[in-house]
Amino acid sequence: MNIAAVRSDFPILSREVSGKPLVYLDNGATTQKPCAVIDKISRFFEYENSNIHRGVHYLSMDATDQYDRARLRLAEMIHAPDTNEVIFVRGTTEAINLVANSYGERLQEGDEILLTLMEHHANIVPWQMLAERKGLVIRVAGITETGELDLDDFTAKLSEKTKIAAFTQVSNALGTINPVKELTRLAKEKGAMVLVDGAQAVPHLQVDVQDIGCDFYAFSSHKMFGPDGVGVLWGKQEWLNSMPPYQGGGDMIEQVSFAGTTYRGIPERFEAGTPNISGAIGLGAAVDYLNQIGHAEIERYEKELLDYATAAMSEIEGLNIHGRAENKVGVISFTLDGIHPHDIGTILDTEGVAIRAGHHCAQPLMDHLKISGTARASFAFYNTQEEADTLVAAIRKVQKMFA
Amino acid sequence: MDDLSDLYQDIILSHNKHPHNEGDLDPHTGVAEGFNPLCGDRLKVYLRQAEQGKGNVEAVTFTGEGCAISKASASIMTSAVKGLSADEIEAKVEEVVALLTAQDEPEIDLMTMGDLAALAGVRKFPARIKCATLAWHALLAALKDESAVSTEADG
């Protein structure tokens, strides 16, 4: 991978913040966009914009064609057996809400949902809302000292009552990569439906939903170098076909009359209203871009970068890294003795270093770690070892100010 | 001074390290927890009047988890409002909020404002203004013994 060439694909990386070169290490929150994506969206609005699935005119047919091709790209990316199993949604949050509301209808009072302690609020709250509505029980699998999922606890909390197991592939707050294939197998043994939150996995890892064996897989475009406001729910068609629509409206119907309405098949039945057309097309361009670089190359480069940054940060006295799993993506969550994460974030910002400070929408995890939050540096394949050095120097400046 | 050293003035850093009036207050006539859901910070403010809602404030303390700005602001507050009536406290909170959100460089009378003046540096860091106001909103709620207040309530 030619890092200089890669960086020049992302125009924002050459700007300055606070008079210093931007060091963007908040990729866990959202990633930057390459020209390939920006230009694709610009071109769409400048030259190709139209609604899909309705016009008989050229532009509408072209837009429909591009939207469908984006769906195909996404299906290929995650190795979906059928393109129609890819539903475009607003993002991971909507994807999980869709499953909780639609698939969740079949659950009965007393049924159990198994989550883990390292879930993002997006993979907690929709299930809590469902549980409250239907009188379900939510169980939570714990984690180990190093921030890995406690497999024994996960297994112990599974039973015939477990109807849904929902867990993240990669922890946004700790960087831990969960053994999703193994977790899926365990949950399936008990007959549970499995949803995997892939939001933090898709920018870093090669994903194969058939290999994982899960029933649903959810992710967001904006965390994988595409535009915001769009994402994907992949689901096995046997489920999707048997689920009631999540929202009603145009595009998802076959025939509407006041006597009754019939719905279309998948994917349209779950895409009511005009979708985020430019977003989906932009996301398709992001997939093309990632394929050009190559997932294997991205994984190799990021592992090296993570090891380098972890080693450099471990040398700082008074710095604690939260999450030391053996399998991690480029996320380093840390605290400094006696210094609040927000103060770290503000001071780093004046050095041009953008990180996230706070609870990372994972308050149950923070409560477990007995901290109010962490500072989190999250890397992407366009970050460099020099940027890790800048981060380390900026952290030392924070410590000096608070000495 | 640059903006950053305006924010983290020695007074702020010193209050952060050695906060004044940190701890529970027993007995108290009012208590409220200020919560900032954006960062998860919580500060509890205790106060004592002759009886709930009556008389000048005899003592104010705080407990909780927070950044240097919210902690220093709480510490400075506990000293600044001691002995004031409820009306005077409301006026003081307004004054502090105005200082923190001023568009232009505020005029500060160091004689009357004391350590409060050190909070003026926050206004150049919009992302941190709620850290500084957290304790003050909790104080107003504690006066009414309202138990909890959020920085994200009614905008």
Coordinates of C-alpha atoms in Angstrom, one line a residue:
Chain A
M1 CA 0.0 0.0 0.0
N2 CA 1.4 3.4 -1.0
I3 CA 0.4 5.5 2.0
A4 CA 1.2 8.8 0.4
A5 CA -1.1 8.0 -2.5
V6 CA -3.8 6.7 -0.2
R7 CA -3.7 9.9 1.9
S8 CA -3.9 12.0 -1.2
D9 CA -7.2 10.2 -2.0
F10 CA -8.7 11.9 1.1
P11 CA -8.6 15.7 0.6
I12 CA -9.5 16.5 4.2
L13 CA -6.3 14.8 5.5
S14 CA -4.2 17.7 4.1
R15 CA -6.1 20.4 6.0
E16 CA -5.0 22.1 9.2
V17 CA -6.8 22.4 12.6
S18 CA -5.7 24.9 15.2
G19 CA -2.8 25.9 12.9
K20 CA -1.5 22.3 12.9
P21 CA -1.8 19.5 10.4
L22 CA -4.9 17.5 11.1
V23 CA -4.2 14.2 12.8
Y24 CA -7.6 12.5 12.4
L25 CA -7.9 9.6 15.0
D26 CA -11.7 9.6 15.5
N27 CA -12.4 7.0 12.8
G28 CA -14.5 5.0 15.2
A29 CA -17.0 7.9 15.2
T30 CA -16.9 8.4 11.5
T31 CA -14.4 7.9 8.7
Q32 CA -13.2 10.4 6.1
K33 CA -14.3 10.1 2.5
P34 CA -12.1 9.5 -0.5
C35 CA -12.4 11.5 -3.8
A36 CA -13.9 8.4 -5.4
V37 CA -16.9 8.8 -3.1
I38 CA -17.1 12.6 -3.0
D39 CA -16.9 12.7 -6.8
K40 CA -19.4 10.0 -7.3
I41 CA -22.0 11.8 -5.2
S42 CA -21.2 15.2 -6.9
R43 CA -21.6 13.7 -10.3
F44 CA -24.9 12.1 -9.3
F45 CA -26.3 15.4 -8.3
E46 CA -24.7 17.4 -11.1
Y47 CA -25.6 15.1 -13.9
E48 CA -27.6 12.0 -13.0
N49 CA -30.1 12.9 -10.2
S50 CA -33.5 11.3 -10.4
N51 CA -35.9 9.2 -8.4
I52 CA -35.7 5.4 -8.7
H53 CA -38.2 2.7 -9.6
R54 CA -40.8 5.1 -11.0
G55 CA -39.8 7.1 -14.1
V56 CA -39.9 5.7 -17.6
H57 CA -37.4 8.3 -18.5
Y58 CA -33.7 7.9 -19.0
L59 CA -32.5 9.5 -15.8
S60 CA -34.8 7.5 -13.6
M61 CA -33.8 4.2 -15.2
D62 CA -30.1 5.2 -14.9
A63 CA -30.5 6.1 -11.2
T64 CA -32.4 2.8 -10.5
D65 CA -29.7 0.9 -12.3
Q66 CA -26.9 2.6 -10.2
Y67 CA -28.9 2.0 -7.0
D68 CA -29.3 -1.6 -7.8
R69 CA -25.6 -2.0 -8.7
A70 CA -24.7 -0.4 -5.3
R71 CA -26.8 -3.2 -3.7
L72 CA -24.9 -5.8 -5.7
R73 CA -21.5 -4.3 -4.6
L74 CA -22.6 -4.5 -0.9
A75 CA -23.9 -8.1 -1.3
E76 CA -20.5 -9.1 -2.8
M77 CA -18.6 -7.3 -0.1
I78 CA -20.2 -9.3 2.7
H79 CA -20.6 -12.5 0.6
A80 CA -24.4 -12.4 0.8
P81 CA -25.9 -15.4 -1.1
D82 CA -28.6 -13.2 -2.6
T83 CA -28.5 -9.5 -3.5
N84 CA -32.1 -9.1 -2.5
E85 CA -31.1 -9.8 1.1
V86 CA -29.4 -6.5 1.3
I87 CA -31.7 -3.8 2.7
F88 CA -30.7 -0.2 2.5
V89 CA -31.5 1.6 5.8
R90 CA -30.3 4.8 7.5
G91 CA -27.5 3.1 9.4
T92 CA -26.8 0.4 11.9
T93 CA -29.2 1.9 14.4
E94 CA -32.1 1.7 12.1
A95 CA -31.1 -1.8 11.0
I96 CA -31.2 -3.1 14.5
N97 CA -34.5 -1.2 15.2
L98 CA -36.0 -2.8 12.1
V99 CA -35.1 -6.3 13.3
A100 CA -36.2 -5.6 16.9
N101 CA -39.6 -4.2 15.7
S102 CA -40.3 -6.6 12.8
Y103 CA -38.7 -9.9 13.7
G104 CA -39.2 -9.1 17.4
E105 CA -43.0 -9.4 16.9
R106 CA -42.8 -13.2 17.1
L107 CA -41.3 -13.3 20.6
Q108 CA -43.4 -14.2 23.6
E109 CA -43.5 -13.2 27.2
G110 CA -40.6 -14.7 29.2
D111 CA -38.4 -15.2 26.1
E112 CA -34.8 -14.1 26.5
I113 CA -32.5 -11.9 24.5
L114 CA -28.8 -12.3 25.1
L115 CA -26.5 -9.3 24.6
T116 CA -23.0 -8.6 25.8
L117 CA -21.5 -6.0 28.1
M118 CA -19.5 -4.4 25.3
E119 CA -22.5 -3.4 23.1
H120 CA -23.0 0.1 21.8
H121 CA -26.3 1.7 22.9
A122 CA -27.7 1.0 19.4
N123 CA -27.5 -2.7 20.2
I124 CA -29.0 -2.4 23.7
V125 CA -31.8 0.2 23.6
P126 CA -33.9 -1.3 20.7
W127 CA -33.9 -4.7 22.5
Q128 CA -34.9 -3.0 25.8
M129 CA -37.8 -1.3 24.1
L130 CA -38.9 -4.6 22.7
A131 CA -38.4 -6.4 26.0
E132 CA -40.5 -3.8 27.8
R133 CA -43.3 -4.1 25.2
K134 CA -43.4 -7.8 25.3
G135 CA -42.3 -8.8 28.7
L136 CA -39.0 -10.3 27.6
V137 CA -35.9 -10.9 29.7
I138 CA -32.5 -9.4 28.7
R139 CA -29.4 -11.3 29.7
V140 CA -25.9 -9.8 29.4
A141 CA -22.7 -11.8 28.9
G142 CA -19.7 -10.3 30.7
I143 CA -16.1 -9.6 29.7
T144 CA -12.7 -10.6 30.9
E145 CA -9.9 -8.4 32.4
T146 CA -8.4 -7.8 29.0
G147 CA -11.7 -6.8 27.4
E148 CA -12.5 -10.0 25.6
L149 CA -15.9 -11.5 25.7
D150 CA -16.2 -14.1 28.5
L151 CA -17.1 -17.2 26.5
D152 CA -18.0 -19.2 29.5
D153 CA -20.5 -16.6 30.7
F154 CA -21.9 -16.2 27.2
T155 CA -22.4 -20.0 27.0
A156 CA -23.9 -20.1 30.5
K157 CA -26.4 -17.4 29.8
L158 CA -27.7 -19.2 26.6
S159 CA -30.6 -21.5 27.0
E160 CA -33.7 -22.8 25.2
K161 CA -35.4 -19.6 26.3
T162 CA -32.9 -17.5 24.3
K163 CA -34.7 -16.4 21.2
I164 CA -32.3 -13.7 20.0
A165 CA -28.5 -13.3 20.5
A166 CA -27.2 -9.9 19.4
F167 CA -23.6 -9.0 19.7
T168 CA -21.0 -6.8 18.1
Q169 CA -18.2 -8.1 15.9
V170 CA -15.9 -5.3 17.0
S171 CA -16.2 -3.3 20.2
N172 CA -16.2 0.4 19.5
A173 CA -14.9 1.3 22.9
L174 CA -12.2 -1.4 23.3
G175 CA -11.3 -2.5 19.8
T176 CA -11.9 -6.2 20.7
I177 CA -12.7 -8.5 17.8
N178 CA -15.2 -11.0 18.9
P179 CA -15.2 -14.6 17.7
V180 CA -18.5 -14.1 16.0
K181 CA -18.5 -17.4 14.2
E182 CA -18.1 -19.3 17.4
L183 CA -20.7 -17.1 19.2
T184 CA -23.1 -17.7 16.4
R185 CA -22.6 -21.5 16.5
L186 CA -23.2 -21.5 20.3
A187 CA -26.3 -19.4 20.0
K188 CA -27.7 -21.5 17.1
E189 CA -27.2 -24.7 19.1
K190 CA -29.9 -23.3 21.4
G191 CA -32.1 -22.3 18.5
A192 CA -31.6 -18.5 18.9
M193 CA -31.7 -16.0 16.0
V194 CA -28.3 -14.2 15.7
L195 CA -27.8 -10.6 14.8
V196 CA -24.3 -9.3 14.4
D197 CA -23.5 -5.5 14.8
G198 CA -20.8 -5.0 12.1
A199 CA -20.6 -1.2 12.4
Q200 CA -17.0 -1.2 13.7
A201 CA -15.9 -4.3 11.7
V202 CA -16.6 -3.3 8.1
P203 CA -13.9 -0.6 7.9
H204 CA -11.3 -3.0 9.1
L205 CA -12.1 -6.6 8.4
Q206 CA -13.1 -8.8 5.6
V207 CA -16.7 -9.9 6.4
D208 CA -18.4 -13.1 5.2
V209 CA -21.9 -13.5 6.5
Q210 CA -22.2 -17.0 5.3
D211 CA -19.0 -18.0 7.0
I212 CA -20.2 -16.4 10.3
G213 CA -23.5 -18.2 9.9
C214 CA -25.5 -15.3 11.5
D215 CA -29.1 -14.4 10.5
F216 CA -28.7 -10.6 10.4
Y217 CA -25.7 -8.4 9.9
A218 CA -25.9 -4.6 10.3
F219 CA -23.5 -1.8 9.4
S220 CA -23.3 1.9 8.5
S221 CA -21.8 3.5 5.4
H222 CA -20.2 6.5 7.2
K223 CA -17.9 4.3 9.3
M224 CA -16.6 2.6 6.1
F225 CA -15.6 5.7 4.1
G226 CA -19.0 6.2 2.5
P227 CA -21.5 9.0 3.1
D228 CA -23.7 9.3 6.3
G229 CA -27.4 8.6 6.5
V230 CA -27.2 5.2 4.8
G231 CA -26.4 1.7 5.9
V232 CA -27.2 -1.9 5.4
L233 CA -29.2 -4.6 7.0
W234 CA -28.4 -8.0 5.6
G235 CA -30.8 -10.8 6.6
K236 CA -31.5 -14.3 5.5
Q237 CA -34.4 -14.3 3.1
E238 CA -36.3 -17.0 5.0
W239 CA -36.5 -14.5 7.8
L240 CA -37.0 -11.3 5.8
N241 CA -39.8 -12.9 3.8
S242 CA -41.7 -13.9 6.9
M243 CA -41.3 -10.6 8.7
P244 CA -44.0 -7.8 8.7
P245 CA -42.9 -4.5 7.1
Y246 CA -41.2 -2.1 9.5
Q247 CA -42.5 1.1 7.8
G248 CA -45.3 1.6 5.4
G249 CA -45.4 3.9 2.4
G250 CA -44.5 4.2 -1.3
D251 CA -42.2 1.8 -3.0
M252 CA -42.9 -1.1 -0.6
I253 CA -46.3 -1.9 -1.8
E254 CA -47.8 -4.0 -4.5
Q255 CA -51.3 -2.7 -4.5
V256 CA -53.0 -0.2 -2.2
S257 CA -56.7 0.2 -1.7
F258 CA -58.6 1.2 1.4
A259 CA -59.9 -2.4 1.5
G260 CA -56.4 -3.6 2.0
T261 CA -52.8 -3.4 0.8
T262 CA -50.4 -6.0 -0.4
Y263 CA -46.6 -5.7 0.0
R264 CA -43.8 -6.2 -2.3
G265 CA -41.1 -8.8 -1.8
I266 CA -37.6 -8.1 -0.4
P267 CA -35.7 -5.8 -0.5
E268 CA -38.4 -3.3 -1.4
R269 CA -40.8 -4.3 1.3
F270 CA -38.4 -2.9 3.9
E271 CA -37.5 0.3 1.9
A272 CA -40.6 2.4 2.2
G273 CA -40.4 5.9 0.7
T274 CA -37.7 7.4 -1.5
P275 CA -34.4 6.0 -0.1
N276 CA -31.1 7.7 0.2
I277 CA -30.2 7.2 -3.4
S278 CA -27.1 9.3 -3.6
G279 CA -26.0 7.7 -0.3
A280 CA -26.4 4.2 -1.5
I281 CA -24.5 5.0 -4.7
G282 CA -21.8 6.8 -2.7
L283 CA -21.5 3.7 -0.5
G284 CA -21.1 1.5 -3.6
A285 CA -18.2 3.7 -4.6
A286 CA -16.6 3.3 -1.2
V287 CA -16.8 -0.5 -1.6
D288 CA -15.1 -0.2 -5.0
Y289 CA -12.4 2.0 -3.4
L290 CA -11.8 -0.5 -0.6
N291 CA -11.6 -3.4 -3.1
Q292 CA -8.9 -1.5 -5.0
I293 CA -6.7 -1.2 -1.9
G294 CA -7.6 -4.8 -0.8
H295 CA -8.9 -5.9 2.5
A296 CA -5.9 -8.2 3.2
E297 CA -3.6 -5.2 2.7
I298 CA -5.7 -3.0 5.0
E299 CA -5.7 -5.6 7.8
R300 CA -1.9 -6.1 7.5
Y301 CA -1.2 -2.3 7.5
E302 CA -3.6 -1.6 10.4
K303 CA -2.2 -4.4 12.6
E304 CA 1.3 -2.9 12.2
L305 CA 0.1 0.6 13.0
L306 CA -1.8 -0.6 16.0
D307 CA 1.2 -2.5 17.4
Y308 CA 3.4 0.6 16.9
A309 CA 0.9 3.0 18.5
T310 CA 0.3 0.6 21.4
A311 CA 4.0 0.2 22.1
A312 CA 4.6 3.9 22.0
M313 CA 1.6 4.7 24.3
S314 CA 2.5 1.9 26.7
E315 CA 5.7 3.8 27.4
I316 CA 3.8 6.8 28.8
E317 CA 3.8 6.6 32.6
G318 CA 0.3 7.1 34.1
L319 CA -1.4 6.0 30.8
N320 CA -3.8 3.1 31.1
I321 CA -5.0 1.3 28.0
H322 CA -8.5 -0.2 28.3
G323 CA -8.9 -3.2 26.1
R324 CA -5.9 -5.4 25.5
A325 CA -7.6 -8.2 23.7
E326 CA -5.4 -10.5 21.6
N327 CA -7.5 -9.8 18.5
K328 CA -8.1 -6.0 18.1
V329 CA -8.7 -3.5 15.4
G330 CA -6.9 -0.1 15.5
V331 CA -8.7 1.3 18.5
I332 CA -6.8 2.5 21.6
S333 CA -9.0 3.5 24.5
F334 CA -7.1 5.1 27.3
T335 CA -7.2 7.1 30.5
L336 CA -4.5 9.2 32.2
D337 CA -4.2 9.1 35.9
G338 CA -5.8 12.2 37.5
I339 CA -6.9 13.7 34.2
H340 CA -10.4 13.6 32.8
P341 CA -10.8 12.4 29.2
H342 CA -12.5 15.6 28.2
D343 CA -9.6 17.6 29.2
I344 CA -7.3 15.3 27.2
G345 CA -9.6 15.7 24.2
T346 CA -9.6 19.5 24.3
I347 CA -5.8 19.8 24.7
L348 CA -5.2 17.3 21.9
D349 CA -7.5 19.3 19.7
T350 CA -5.3 22.3 20.0
E351 CA -2.5 20.2 18.7
G352 CA -4.6 19.2 15.7
V353 CA -5.2 15.7 17.0
A354 CA -8.9 14.7 16.8
I355 CA -9.9 11.9 19.2
R356 CA -13.2 11.0 21.0
A357 CA -13.6 11.5 24.7
G358 CA -16.5 10.2 26.7
H359 CA -18.5 7.0 27.2
H360 CA -18.6 6.1 23.5
C361 CA -22.3 5.2 23.7
A362 CA -21.3 2.2 25.8
Q363 CA -22.3 3.4 29.3
P364 CA -22.8 -0.2 30.7
L365 CA -19.3 -1.0 29.7
M366 CA -17.9 2.2 31.3
D367 CA -19.9 1.4 34.5
H368 CA -18.3 -2.1 34.5
L369 CA -14.8 -0.6 34.1
K370 CA -15.7 1.9 36.9
I371 CA -14.8 4.9 34.8
S372 CA -16.9 7.7 33.5
G373 CA -15.3 7.5 30.1
T374 CA -12.1 7.2 28.1
A375 CA -10.1 9.0 25.5
R376 CA -10.2 6.9 22.3
A377 CA -7.8 7.1 19.4
S378 CA -9.2 5.1 16.5
F379 CA -7.1 4.5 13.4
A380 CA -7.9 3.9 9.8
F381 CA -5.7 2.7 7.0
Y382 CA -4.8 6.2 6.0
N383 CA -3.2 7.0 9.4
T384 CA 0.5 6.8 9.9
Q385 CA 3.2 6.0 12.5
E386 CA 4.2 9.7 12.4
E387 CA 0.6 10.5 13.4
A388 CA 0.9 8.1 16.3
D389 CA 4.1 9.9 17.3
T390 CA 2.2 13.3 17.2
L391 CA -0.5 11.7 19.4
V392 CA 2.1 10.6 22.0
A393 CA 3.8 14.0 22.0
A394 CA 0.4 15.7 22.5
I395 CA -0.5 13.3 25.4
R396 CA 2.8 14.2 27.1
K397 CA 1.8 17.9 26.7
V398 CA -1.5 17.1 28.5
Q399 CA 0.4 15.5 31.4
K400 CA 2.8 18.5 31.6
M401 CA -0.1 20.9 31.8
F402 CA -1.8 18.9 34.6
A403 CA 1.5 18.1 36.4
Chain B
M1 CA -1.9 34.0 26.6
D2 CA -3.3 31.6 24.0
D3 CA -6.8 30.2 24.1
L4 CA -5.7 26.9 25.7
S5 CA -3.8 28.6 28.6
D6 CA -6.9 30.9 29.0
L7 CA -9.0 27.8 29.5
Y8 CA -6.6 25.9 31.8
Q9 CA -5.5 28.9 33.9
D10 CA -3.6 28.1 37.1
I11 CA -6.7 28.9 39.1
I12 CA -8.7 26.3 37.2
L13 CA -6.0 23.7 37.5
S14 CA -5.5 24.4 41.2
H15 CA -9.2 24.1 41.9
N16 CA -9.3 20.8 39.9
K17 CA -6.4 19.4 42.0
H18 CA -7.6 20.7 45.3
P19 CA -11.3 21.4 45.1
H20 CA -13.0 23.4 47.8
N21 CA -16.0 22.1 49.6
E22 CA -15.9 18.6 48.0
G23 CA -18.0 16.1 49.9
D24 CA -21.5 15.4 51.3
L25 CA -23.2 18.0 53.4
D26 CA -25.0 16.8 56.5
P27 CA -27.5 18.1 57.3
H28 CA -28.6 19.7 54.1
T29 CA -31.9 21.3 53.0
G30 CA -31.4 20.7 49.3
V31 CA -29.6 18.4 47.0
A32 CA -29.6 17.8 43.2
E33 CA -27.6 15.9 40.7
G34 CA -26.5 17.6 37.5
F35 CA -26.0 15.2 34.6
N36 CA -24.4 15.8 31.3
P37 CA -25.6 12.9 29.1
L38 CA -23.2 13.9 26.3
C39 CA -20.2 12.9 28.4
G40 CA -21.7 11.0 31.3
D41 CA -20.4 13.4 33.9
R42 CA -22.4 13.7 37.2
L43 CA -22.1 16.3 39.9
K44 CA -24.2 16.3 43.0
V45 CA -24.7 19.7 44.8
Y46 CA -25.7 19.9 48.4
L47 CA -26.8 23.1 50.2
R48 CA -28.1 24.2 53.6
Q49 CA -30.5 27.0 54.4
A50 CA -32.3 27.7 57.7
E51 CA -35.1 25.6 56.2
Q52 CA -35.8 24.3 52.7
G53 CA -36.3 27.3 50.4
K54 CA -35.9 29.9 53.2
G55 CA -33.0 32.0 54.4
N56 CA -29.5 32.6 53.0
V57 CA -27.4 29.7 51.9
E58 CA -25.1 28.7 54.8
A59 CA -23.0 26.0 53.1
V60 CA -22.7 24.4 49.6
T61 CA -20.7 21.3 48.8
F62 CA -20.4 19.0 45.8
T63 CA -19.5 15.4 45.0
G64 CA -19.0 13.6 41.7
E65 CA -17.0 12.8 38.7
G66 CA -16.1 15.5 36.2
C67 CA -13.4 17.1 34.0
A68 CA -11.1 19.9 35.2
I69 CA -13.5 22.5 34.0
S70 CA -16.7 21.1 35.7
K71 CA -14.8 20.4 38.9
A72 CA -13.1 23.8 39.1
S73 CA -16.4 25.5 38.2
A74 CA -18.1 23.6 41.0
S75 CA -15.4 24.4 43.5
I76 CA -15.3 28.1 42.7
M77 CA -19.1 28.1 42.9
T78 CA -19.3 26.7 46.4
S79 CA -17.3 29.6 47.7
A80 CA -18.9 32.2 45.5
V81 CA -22.5 31.6 46.6
K82 CA -22.0 31.0 50.3
G83 CA -24.1 33.5 52.3
L84 CA -26.3 34.5 49.4
S85 CA -30.1 34.5 49.3
A86 CA -32.0 32.5 46.7
D87 CA -32.6 35.6 44.6
E88 CA -28.9 36.6 44.8
I89 CA -27.9 33.1 43.7
E90 CA -30.2 33.2 40.7
A91 CA -28.7 36.5 39.7
K92 CA -25.2 35.0 40.2
V93 CA -26.0 32.0 38.0
E94 CA -27.3 34.3 35.2
E95 CA -24.1 36.4 35.5
V96 CA -21.9 33.3 35.2
V97 CA -23.9 31.9 32.3
A98 CA -23.6 35.3 30.5
L99 CA -19.9 35.2 31.1
L100 CA -19.5 31.7 29.7
T101 CA -21.6 32.4 26.6
A102 CA -20.6 36.0 25.8
Q103 CA -20.1 36.6 22.0
D104 CA -17.6 39.4 22.7
E105 CA -14.7 39.6 25.2
P106 CA -16.6 40.2 28.5
E107 CA -15.6 43.1 30.8
I108 CA -14.5 41.5 34.0
D109 CA -14.2 43.3 37.3
L110 CA -11.7 41.1 39.1
M111 CA -12.5 42.7 42.5
T112 CA -16.2 41.6 42.4
M113 CA -15.7 38.4 40.5
G114 CA -12.7 36.8 42.1
D115 CA -12.0 33.3 41.0
L116 CA -15.1 33.3 38.8
A117 CA -13.2 35.4 36.3
A118 CA -11.1 32.3 35.6
L119 CA -14.1 30.7 34.0
A120 CA -14.2 33.3 31.2
G121 CA -11.6 31.3 29.1
V122 CA -14.2 28.6 28.6
R123 CA -16.2 30.8 26.1
K124 CA -13.7 30.1 23.4
F125 CA -14.3 26.4 23.7
P126 CA -18.0 25.9 22.9
A127 CA -17.8 22.1 23.4
R128 CA -16.9 22.8 27.0
I129 CA -19.4 25.4 28.1
K130 CA -21.8 22.7 29.4
C131 CA -19.0 21.3 31.6
A132 CA -18.7 24.7 33.3
T133 CA -22.5 25.3 33.7
L134 CA -23.2 21.8 35.1
A135 CA -22.7 22.7 38.7
W136 CA -24.6 25.9 38.5
H137 CA -27.7 24.2 37.0
A138 CA -27.4 21.6 39.8
L139 CA -27.3 24.4 42.3
L140 CA -30.5 26.0 41.0
A141 CA -32.2 22.6 41.2
A142 CA -30.8 22.0 44.7
L143 CA -32.3 25.3 45.8
K144 CA -35.7 23.9 44.9
D145 CA -34.6 20.4 46.1
E146 CA -35.4 19.0 42.7
S147 CA -33.1 16.0 42.8
A148 CA -32.0 15.9 39.2
V149 CA -31.2 18.1 36.3
S150 CA -29.8 17.4 32.8
T151 CA -27.8 19.7 30.6
E152 CA -29.9 18.4 27.7
A153 CA -33.3 19.2 29.2
D154 CA -35.4 21.7 27.2
G155 CA -32.5 22.7 25.0

